[in-house]
mmCIF file of C-alpha atoms in Angstrom:
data_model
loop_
_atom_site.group_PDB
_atom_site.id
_atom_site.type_symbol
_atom_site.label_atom_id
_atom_site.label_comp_id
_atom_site.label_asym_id
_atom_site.label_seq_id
_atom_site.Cartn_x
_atom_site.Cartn_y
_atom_site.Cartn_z
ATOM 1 C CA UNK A 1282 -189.382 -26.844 139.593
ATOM 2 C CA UNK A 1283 -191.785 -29.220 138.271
ATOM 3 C CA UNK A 1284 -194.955 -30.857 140.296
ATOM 4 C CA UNK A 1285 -193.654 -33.525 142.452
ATOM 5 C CA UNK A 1286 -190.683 -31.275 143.712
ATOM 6 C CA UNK A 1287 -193.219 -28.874 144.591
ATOM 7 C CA UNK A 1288 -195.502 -31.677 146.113
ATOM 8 C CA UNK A 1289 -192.512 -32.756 147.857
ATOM 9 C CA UNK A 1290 -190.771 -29.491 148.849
ATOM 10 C CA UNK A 1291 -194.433 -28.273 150.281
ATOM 11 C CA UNK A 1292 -194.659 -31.014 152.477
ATOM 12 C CA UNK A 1293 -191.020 -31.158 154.093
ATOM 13 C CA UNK A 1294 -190.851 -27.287 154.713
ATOM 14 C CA UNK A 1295 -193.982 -27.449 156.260
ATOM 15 C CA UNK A 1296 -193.112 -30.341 158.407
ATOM 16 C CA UNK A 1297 -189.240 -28.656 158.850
ATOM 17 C CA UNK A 1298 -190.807 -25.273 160.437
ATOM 18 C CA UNK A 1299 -192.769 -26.986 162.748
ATOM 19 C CA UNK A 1300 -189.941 -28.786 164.149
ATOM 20 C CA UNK A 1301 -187.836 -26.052 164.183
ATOM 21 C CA UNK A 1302 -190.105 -24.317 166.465
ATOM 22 C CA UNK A 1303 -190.503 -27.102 169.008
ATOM 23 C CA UNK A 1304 -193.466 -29.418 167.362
ATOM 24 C CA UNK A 1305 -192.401 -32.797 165.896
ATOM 25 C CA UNK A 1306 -196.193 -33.657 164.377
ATOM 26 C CA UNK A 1307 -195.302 -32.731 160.856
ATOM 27 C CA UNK A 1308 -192.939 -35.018 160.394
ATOM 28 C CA UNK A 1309 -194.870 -37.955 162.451
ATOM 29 C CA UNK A 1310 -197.708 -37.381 160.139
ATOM 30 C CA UNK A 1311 -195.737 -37.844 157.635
ATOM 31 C CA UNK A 1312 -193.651 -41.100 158.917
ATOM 32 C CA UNK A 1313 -195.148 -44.613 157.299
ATOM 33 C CA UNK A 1314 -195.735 -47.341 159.886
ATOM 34 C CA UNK A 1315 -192.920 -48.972 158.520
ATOM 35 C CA UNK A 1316 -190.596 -45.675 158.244
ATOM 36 C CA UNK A 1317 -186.752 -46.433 159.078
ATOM 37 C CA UNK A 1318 -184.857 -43.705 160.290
ATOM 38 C CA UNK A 1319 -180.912 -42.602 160.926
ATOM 39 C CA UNK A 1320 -179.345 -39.512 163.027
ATOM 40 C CA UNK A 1321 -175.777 -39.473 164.024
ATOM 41 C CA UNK A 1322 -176.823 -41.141 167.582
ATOM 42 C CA UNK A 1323 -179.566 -42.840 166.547
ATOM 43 C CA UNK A 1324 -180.921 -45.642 163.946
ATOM 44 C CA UNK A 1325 -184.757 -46.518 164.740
ATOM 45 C CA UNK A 1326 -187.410 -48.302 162.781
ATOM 46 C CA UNK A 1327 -190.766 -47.917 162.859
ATOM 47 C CA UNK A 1328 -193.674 -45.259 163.276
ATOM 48 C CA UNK A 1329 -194.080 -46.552 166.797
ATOM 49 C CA UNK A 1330 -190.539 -45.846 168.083
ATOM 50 C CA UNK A 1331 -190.128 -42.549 166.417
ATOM 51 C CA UNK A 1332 -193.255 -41.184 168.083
ATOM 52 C CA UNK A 1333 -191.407 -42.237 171.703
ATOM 53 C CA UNK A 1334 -188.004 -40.730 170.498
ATOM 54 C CA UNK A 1335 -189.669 -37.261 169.674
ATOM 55 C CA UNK A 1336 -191.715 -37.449 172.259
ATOM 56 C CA UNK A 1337 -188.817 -36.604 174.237
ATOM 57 C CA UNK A 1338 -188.004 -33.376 172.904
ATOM 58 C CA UNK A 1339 -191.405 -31.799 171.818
ATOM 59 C CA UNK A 1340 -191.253 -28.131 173.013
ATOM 60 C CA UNK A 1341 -187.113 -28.597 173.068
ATOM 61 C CA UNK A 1342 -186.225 -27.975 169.648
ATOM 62 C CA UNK A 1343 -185.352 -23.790 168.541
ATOM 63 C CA UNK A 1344 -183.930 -22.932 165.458
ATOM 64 C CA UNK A 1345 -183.983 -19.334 165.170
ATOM 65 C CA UNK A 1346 -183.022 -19.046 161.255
ATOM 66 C CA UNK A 1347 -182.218 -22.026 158.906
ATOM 67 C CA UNK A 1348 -181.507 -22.097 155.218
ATOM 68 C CA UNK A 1349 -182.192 -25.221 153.290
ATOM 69 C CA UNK A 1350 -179.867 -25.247 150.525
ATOM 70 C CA UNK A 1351 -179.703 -27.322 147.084
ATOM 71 C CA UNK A 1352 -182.873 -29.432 147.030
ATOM 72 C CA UNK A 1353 -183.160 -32.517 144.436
ATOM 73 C CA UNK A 1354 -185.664 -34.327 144.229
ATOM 74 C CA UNK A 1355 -185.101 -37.683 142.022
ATOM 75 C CA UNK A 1356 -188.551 -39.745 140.559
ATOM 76 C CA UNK A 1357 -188.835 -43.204 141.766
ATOM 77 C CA UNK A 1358 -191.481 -44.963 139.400
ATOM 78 C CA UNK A 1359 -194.491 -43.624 139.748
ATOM 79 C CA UNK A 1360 -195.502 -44.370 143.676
ATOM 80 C CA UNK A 1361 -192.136 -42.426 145.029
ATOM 81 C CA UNK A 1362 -189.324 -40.005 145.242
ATOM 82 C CA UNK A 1363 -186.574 -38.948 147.024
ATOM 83 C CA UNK A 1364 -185.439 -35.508 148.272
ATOM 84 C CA UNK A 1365 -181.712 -34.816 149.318
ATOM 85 C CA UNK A 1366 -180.600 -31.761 150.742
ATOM 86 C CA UNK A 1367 -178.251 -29.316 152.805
ATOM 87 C CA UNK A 1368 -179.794 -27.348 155.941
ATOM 88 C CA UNK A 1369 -178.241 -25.120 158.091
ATOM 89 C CA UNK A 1370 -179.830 -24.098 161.173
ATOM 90 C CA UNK A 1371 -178.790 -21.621 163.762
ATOM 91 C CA UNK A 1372 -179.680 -20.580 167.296
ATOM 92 C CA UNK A 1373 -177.789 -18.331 169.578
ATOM 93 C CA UNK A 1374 -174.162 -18.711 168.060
ATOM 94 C CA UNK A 1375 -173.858 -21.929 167.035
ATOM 95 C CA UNK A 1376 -174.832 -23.722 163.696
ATOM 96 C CA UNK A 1377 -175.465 -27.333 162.404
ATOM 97 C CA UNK A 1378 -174.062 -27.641 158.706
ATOM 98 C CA UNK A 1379 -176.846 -31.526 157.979
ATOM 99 C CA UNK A 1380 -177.211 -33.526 155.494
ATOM 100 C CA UNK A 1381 -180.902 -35.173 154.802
ATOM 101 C CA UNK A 1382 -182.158 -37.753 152.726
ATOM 102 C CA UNK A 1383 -186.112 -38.324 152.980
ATOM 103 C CA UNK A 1384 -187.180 -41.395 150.389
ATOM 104 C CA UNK A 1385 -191.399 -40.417 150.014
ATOM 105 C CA UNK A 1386 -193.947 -43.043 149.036
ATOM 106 C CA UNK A 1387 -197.127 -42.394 147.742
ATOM 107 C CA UNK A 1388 -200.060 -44.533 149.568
ATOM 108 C CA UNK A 1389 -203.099 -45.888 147.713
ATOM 109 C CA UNK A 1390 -204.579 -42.673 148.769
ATOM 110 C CA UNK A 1391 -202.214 -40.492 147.058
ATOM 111 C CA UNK A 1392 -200.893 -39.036 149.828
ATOM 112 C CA UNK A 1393 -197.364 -38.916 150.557
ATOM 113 C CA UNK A 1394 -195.150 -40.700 153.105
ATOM 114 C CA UNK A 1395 -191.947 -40.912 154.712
ATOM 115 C CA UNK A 1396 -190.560 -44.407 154.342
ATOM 116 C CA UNK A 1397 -186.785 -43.672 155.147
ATOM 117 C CA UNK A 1398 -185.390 -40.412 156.439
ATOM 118 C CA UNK A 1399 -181.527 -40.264 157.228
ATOM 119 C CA UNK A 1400 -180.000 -37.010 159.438
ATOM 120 C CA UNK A 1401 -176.042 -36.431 159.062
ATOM 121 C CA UNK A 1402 -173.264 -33.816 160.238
ATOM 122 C CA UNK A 1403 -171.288 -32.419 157.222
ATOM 123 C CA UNK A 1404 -167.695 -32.561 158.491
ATOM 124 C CA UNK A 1405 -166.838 -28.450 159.079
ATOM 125 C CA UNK A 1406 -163.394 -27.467 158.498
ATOM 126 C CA UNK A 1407 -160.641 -27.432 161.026
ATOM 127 C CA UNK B 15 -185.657 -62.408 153.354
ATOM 128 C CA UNK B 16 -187.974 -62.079 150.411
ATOM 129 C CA UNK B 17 -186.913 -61.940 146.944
ATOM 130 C CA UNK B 18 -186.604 -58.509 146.769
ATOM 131 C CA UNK B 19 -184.542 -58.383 149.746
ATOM 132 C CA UNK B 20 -182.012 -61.009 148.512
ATOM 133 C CA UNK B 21 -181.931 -59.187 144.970
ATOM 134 C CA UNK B 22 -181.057 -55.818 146.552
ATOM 135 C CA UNK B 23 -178.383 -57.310 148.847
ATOM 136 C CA UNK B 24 -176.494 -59.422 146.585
ATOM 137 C CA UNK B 25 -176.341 -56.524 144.297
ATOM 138 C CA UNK B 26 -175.053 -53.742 147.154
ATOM 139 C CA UNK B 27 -172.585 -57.098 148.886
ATOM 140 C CA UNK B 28 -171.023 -57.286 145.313
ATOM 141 C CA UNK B 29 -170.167 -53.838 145.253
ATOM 142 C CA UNK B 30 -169.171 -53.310 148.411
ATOM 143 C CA UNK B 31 -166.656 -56.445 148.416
ATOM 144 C CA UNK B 32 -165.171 -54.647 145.506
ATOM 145 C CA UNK B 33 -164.804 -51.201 147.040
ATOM 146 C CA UNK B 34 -163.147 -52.809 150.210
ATOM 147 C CA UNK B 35 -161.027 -53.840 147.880
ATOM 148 C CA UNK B 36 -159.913 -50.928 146.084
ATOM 149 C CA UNK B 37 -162.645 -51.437 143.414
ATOM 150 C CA UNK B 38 -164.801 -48.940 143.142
ATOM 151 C CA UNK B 39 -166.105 -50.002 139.626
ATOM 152 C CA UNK B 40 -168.917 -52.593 141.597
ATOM 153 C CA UNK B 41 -170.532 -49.233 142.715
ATOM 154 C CA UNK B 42 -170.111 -46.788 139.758
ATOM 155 C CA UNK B 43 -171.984 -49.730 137.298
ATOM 156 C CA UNK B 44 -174.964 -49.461 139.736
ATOM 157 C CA UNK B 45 -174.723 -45.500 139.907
ATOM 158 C CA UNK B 46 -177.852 -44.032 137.834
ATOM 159 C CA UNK B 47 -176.595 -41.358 135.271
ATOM 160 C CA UNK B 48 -178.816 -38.791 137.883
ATOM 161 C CA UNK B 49 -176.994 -40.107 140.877
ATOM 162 C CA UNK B 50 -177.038 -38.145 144.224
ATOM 163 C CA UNK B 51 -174.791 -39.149 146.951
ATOM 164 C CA UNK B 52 -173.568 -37.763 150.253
ATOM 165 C CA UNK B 53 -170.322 -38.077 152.299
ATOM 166 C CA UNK B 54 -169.449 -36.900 155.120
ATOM 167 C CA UNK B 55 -166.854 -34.337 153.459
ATOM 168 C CA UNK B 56 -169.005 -34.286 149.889
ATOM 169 C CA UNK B 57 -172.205 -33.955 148.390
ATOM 170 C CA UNK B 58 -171.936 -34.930 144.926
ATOM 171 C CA UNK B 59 -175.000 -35.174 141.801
ATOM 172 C CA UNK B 60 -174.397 -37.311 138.687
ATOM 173 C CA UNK B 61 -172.639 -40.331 137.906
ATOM 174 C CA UNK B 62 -170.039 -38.636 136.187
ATOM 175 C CA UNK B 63 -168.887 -36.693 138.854
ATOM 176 C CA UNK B 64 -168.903 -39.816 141.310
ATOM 177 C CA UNK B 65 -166.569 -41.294 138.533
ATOM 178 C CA UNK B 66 -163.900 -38.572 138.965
ATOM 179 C CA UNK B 67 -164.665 -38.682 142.913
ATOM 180 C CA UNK B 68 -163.758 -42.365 142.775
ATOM 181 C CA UNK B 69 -161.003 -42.621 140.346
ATOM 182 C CA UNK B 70 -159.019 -40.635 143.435
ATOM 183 C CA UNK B 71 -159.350 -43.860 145.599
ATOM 184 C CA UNK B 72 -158.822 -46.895 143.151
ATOM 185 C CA UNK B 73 -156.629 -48.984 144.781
ATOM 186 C CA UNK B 74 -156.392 -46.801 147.964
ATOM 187 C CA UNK B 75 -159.283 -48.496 149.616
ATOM 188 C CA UNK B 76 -158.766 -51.612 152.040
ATOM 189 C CA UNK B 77 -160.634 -52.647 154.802
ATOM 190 C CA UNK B 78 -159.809 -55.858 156.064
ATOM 191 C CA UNK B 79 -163.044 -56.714 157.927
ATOM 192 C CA UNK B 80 -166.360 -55.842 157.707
ATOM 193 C CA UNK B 81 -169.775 -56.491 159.609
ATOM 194 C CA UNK B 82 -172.248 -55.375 157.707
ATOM 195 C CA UNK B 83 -175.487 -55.186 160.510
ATOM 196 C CA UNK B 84 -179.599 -54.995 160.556
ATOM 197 C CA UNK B 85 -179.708 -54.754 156.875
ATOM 198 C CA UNK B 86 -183.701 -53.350 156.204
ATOM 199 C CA UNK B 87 -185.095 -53.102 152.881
ATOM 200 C CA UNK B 88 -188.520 -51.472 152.212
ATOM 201 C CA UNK B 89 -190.682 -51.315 148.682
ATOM 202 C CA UNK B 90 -191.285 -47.914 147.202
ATOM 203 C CA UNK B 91 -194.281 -48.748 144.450
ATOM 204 C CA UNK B 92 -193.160 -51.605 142.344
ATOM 205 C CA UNK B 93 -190.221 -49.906 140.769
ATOM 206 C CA UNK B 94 -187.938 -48.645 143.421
ATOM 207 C CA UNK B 95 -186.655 -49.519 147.074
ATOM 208 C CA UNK B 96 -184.900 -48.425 150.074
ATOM 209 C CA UNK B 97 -181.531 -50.284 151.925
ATOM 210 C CA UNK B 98 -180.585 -49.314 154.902
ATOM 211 C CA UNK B 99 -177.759 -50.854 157.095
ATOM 212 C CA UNK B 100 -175.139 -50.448 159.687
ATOM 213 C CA UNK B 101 -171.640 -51.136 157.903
ATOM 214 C CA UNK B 102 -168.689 -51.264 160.689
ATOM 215 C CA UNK B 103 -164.998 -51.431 158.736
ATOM 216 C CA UNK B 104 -161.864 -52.476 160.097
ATOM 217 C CA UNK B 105 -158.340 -52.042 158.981
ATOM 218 C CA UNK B 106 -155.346 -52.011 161.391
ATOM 219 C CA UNK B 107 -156.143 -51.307 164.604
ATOM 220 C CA UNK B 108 -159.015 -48.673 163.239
ATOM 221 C CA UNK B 109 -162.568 -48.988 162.417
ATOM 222 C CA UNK B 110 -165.145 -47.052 161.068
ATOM 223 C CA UNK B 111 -169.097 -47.207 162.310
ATOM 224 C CA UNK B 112 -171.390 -46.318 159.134
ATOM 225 C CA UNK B 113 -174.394 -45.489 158.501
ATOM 226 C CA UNK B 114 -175.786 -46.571 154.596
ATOM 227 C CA UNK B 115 -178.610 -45.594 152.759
ATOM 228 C CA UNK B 116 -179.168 -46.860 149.071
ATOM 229 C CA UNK B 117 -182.283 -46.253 147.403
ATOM 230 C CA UNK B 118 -182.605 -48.116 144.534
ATOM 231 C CA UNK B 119 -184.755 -48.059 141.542
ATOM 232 C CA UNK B 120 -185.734 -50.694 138.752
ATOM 233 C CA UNK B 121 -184.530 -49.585 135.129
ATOM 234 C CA UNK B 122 -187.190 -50.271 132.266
ATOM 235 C CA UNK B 123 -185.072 -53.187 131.080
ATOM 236 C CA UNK B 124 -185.656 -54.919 134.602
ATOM 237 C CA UNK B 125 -181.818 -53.999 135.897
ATOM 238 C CA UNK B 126 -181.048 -52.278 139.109
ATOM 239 C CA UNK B 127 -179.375 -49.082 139.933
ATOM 240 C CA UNK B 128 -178.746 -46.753 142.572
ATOM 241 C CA UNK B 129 -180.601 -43.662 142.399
ATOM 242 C CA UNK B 130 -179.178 -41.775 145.851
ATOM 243 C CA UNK B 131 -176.390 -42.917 148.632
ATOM 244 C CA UNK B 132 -176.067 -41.119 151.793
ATOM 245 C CA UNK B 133 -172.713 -42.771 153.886
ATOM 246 C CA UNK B 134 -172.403 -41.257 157.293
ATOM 247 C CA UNK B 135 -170.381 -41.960 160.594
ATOM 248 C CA UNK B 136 -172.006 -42.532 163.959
ATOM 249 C CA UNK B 137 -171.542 -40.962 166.902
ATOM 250 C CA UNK B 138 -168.994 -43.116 168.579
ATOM 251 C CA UNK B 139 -169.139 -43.125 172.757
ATOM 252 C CA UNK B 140 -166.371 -41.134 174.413
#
């Protein structure tokens, strides 16, 4: 794995196991002002918005186990990258087979991002 | 709509009017060679594969109306940028609500092309 998947990968699972255990401030220190986002109920823009929308479920979200499977990241330039990849989380019996797409920019600072993050169900058989 | 926004439009309304068409040639010449794309039933890397994925459906494809809605297009450096739209499809008395996410990214000889694509349905009411 070279050093901007690792850069990446640090920074999502880091963000990932806080949410998983109830805390959505990873991943709103991570969103850009400007960050556009899209779950299967949902399509919201801006840092703003997103703050209100996990407001709402801080302390709400448990994933017990999850495994994150495939992870690519692809080299925009030299100021971004996107990560795609497969997660599925479980708590209690049931299980969420997503799909996620996070597109990082790197600020003038060098530090990285979230400009576009997009959240989708894989279609389970039967 | 800045300049950037109208370049990265007219490129992804070209392709699209193909594929609604049963052309999906408009979107495999803006594919990258590292191409990763998601589908609700696939998840698919490199343009090659997307060329055998969409061979399947030339001439199966035909939507007879489209809207495509809040298109939003965000830099990423100078060389890259993210599209991000609502898409709803009609044909018969069916249509489908998507979600769209095309990150693109500017080739060293100044041309376009699609680095990732992440199509996914939304929630519909009821």
């Amino acid at each position: 794995m070279g050093n901007l998947s690792h850069e990446i990968m640090t920074l999502e699972l880091a963000a990932l196991e806080r949410w998983n255990n109830g805390d959505p401030d990873g991943y709103l220190a991570l969103y850009d002002e400007d960050i556009t986002y899209i779950d299967p109920e949902q399509r919201i823009e801006g840092r703003e918005n997103m703050v209100r929308y996990y407001e709402a479920v801080r302390g709400k979200v448990f994933v017990e186990s999850y495994e994150l499977q495939n992870p690519v990241v692809q080299p925009l330039g030299e100021g971004a990258a996107v990560l795609s990849f497969n997660l599925i989380s479980r708590a209690g019996d049931r299980q969420w087979p997503w799909n996620c797409t996070e597109v990082y920019r790197r600020k003038p600072d060098g530090r990285w991002k979230i400009a576009h993050n997009h959240w989708s169900l894989m279609k389970q058989p039967g």
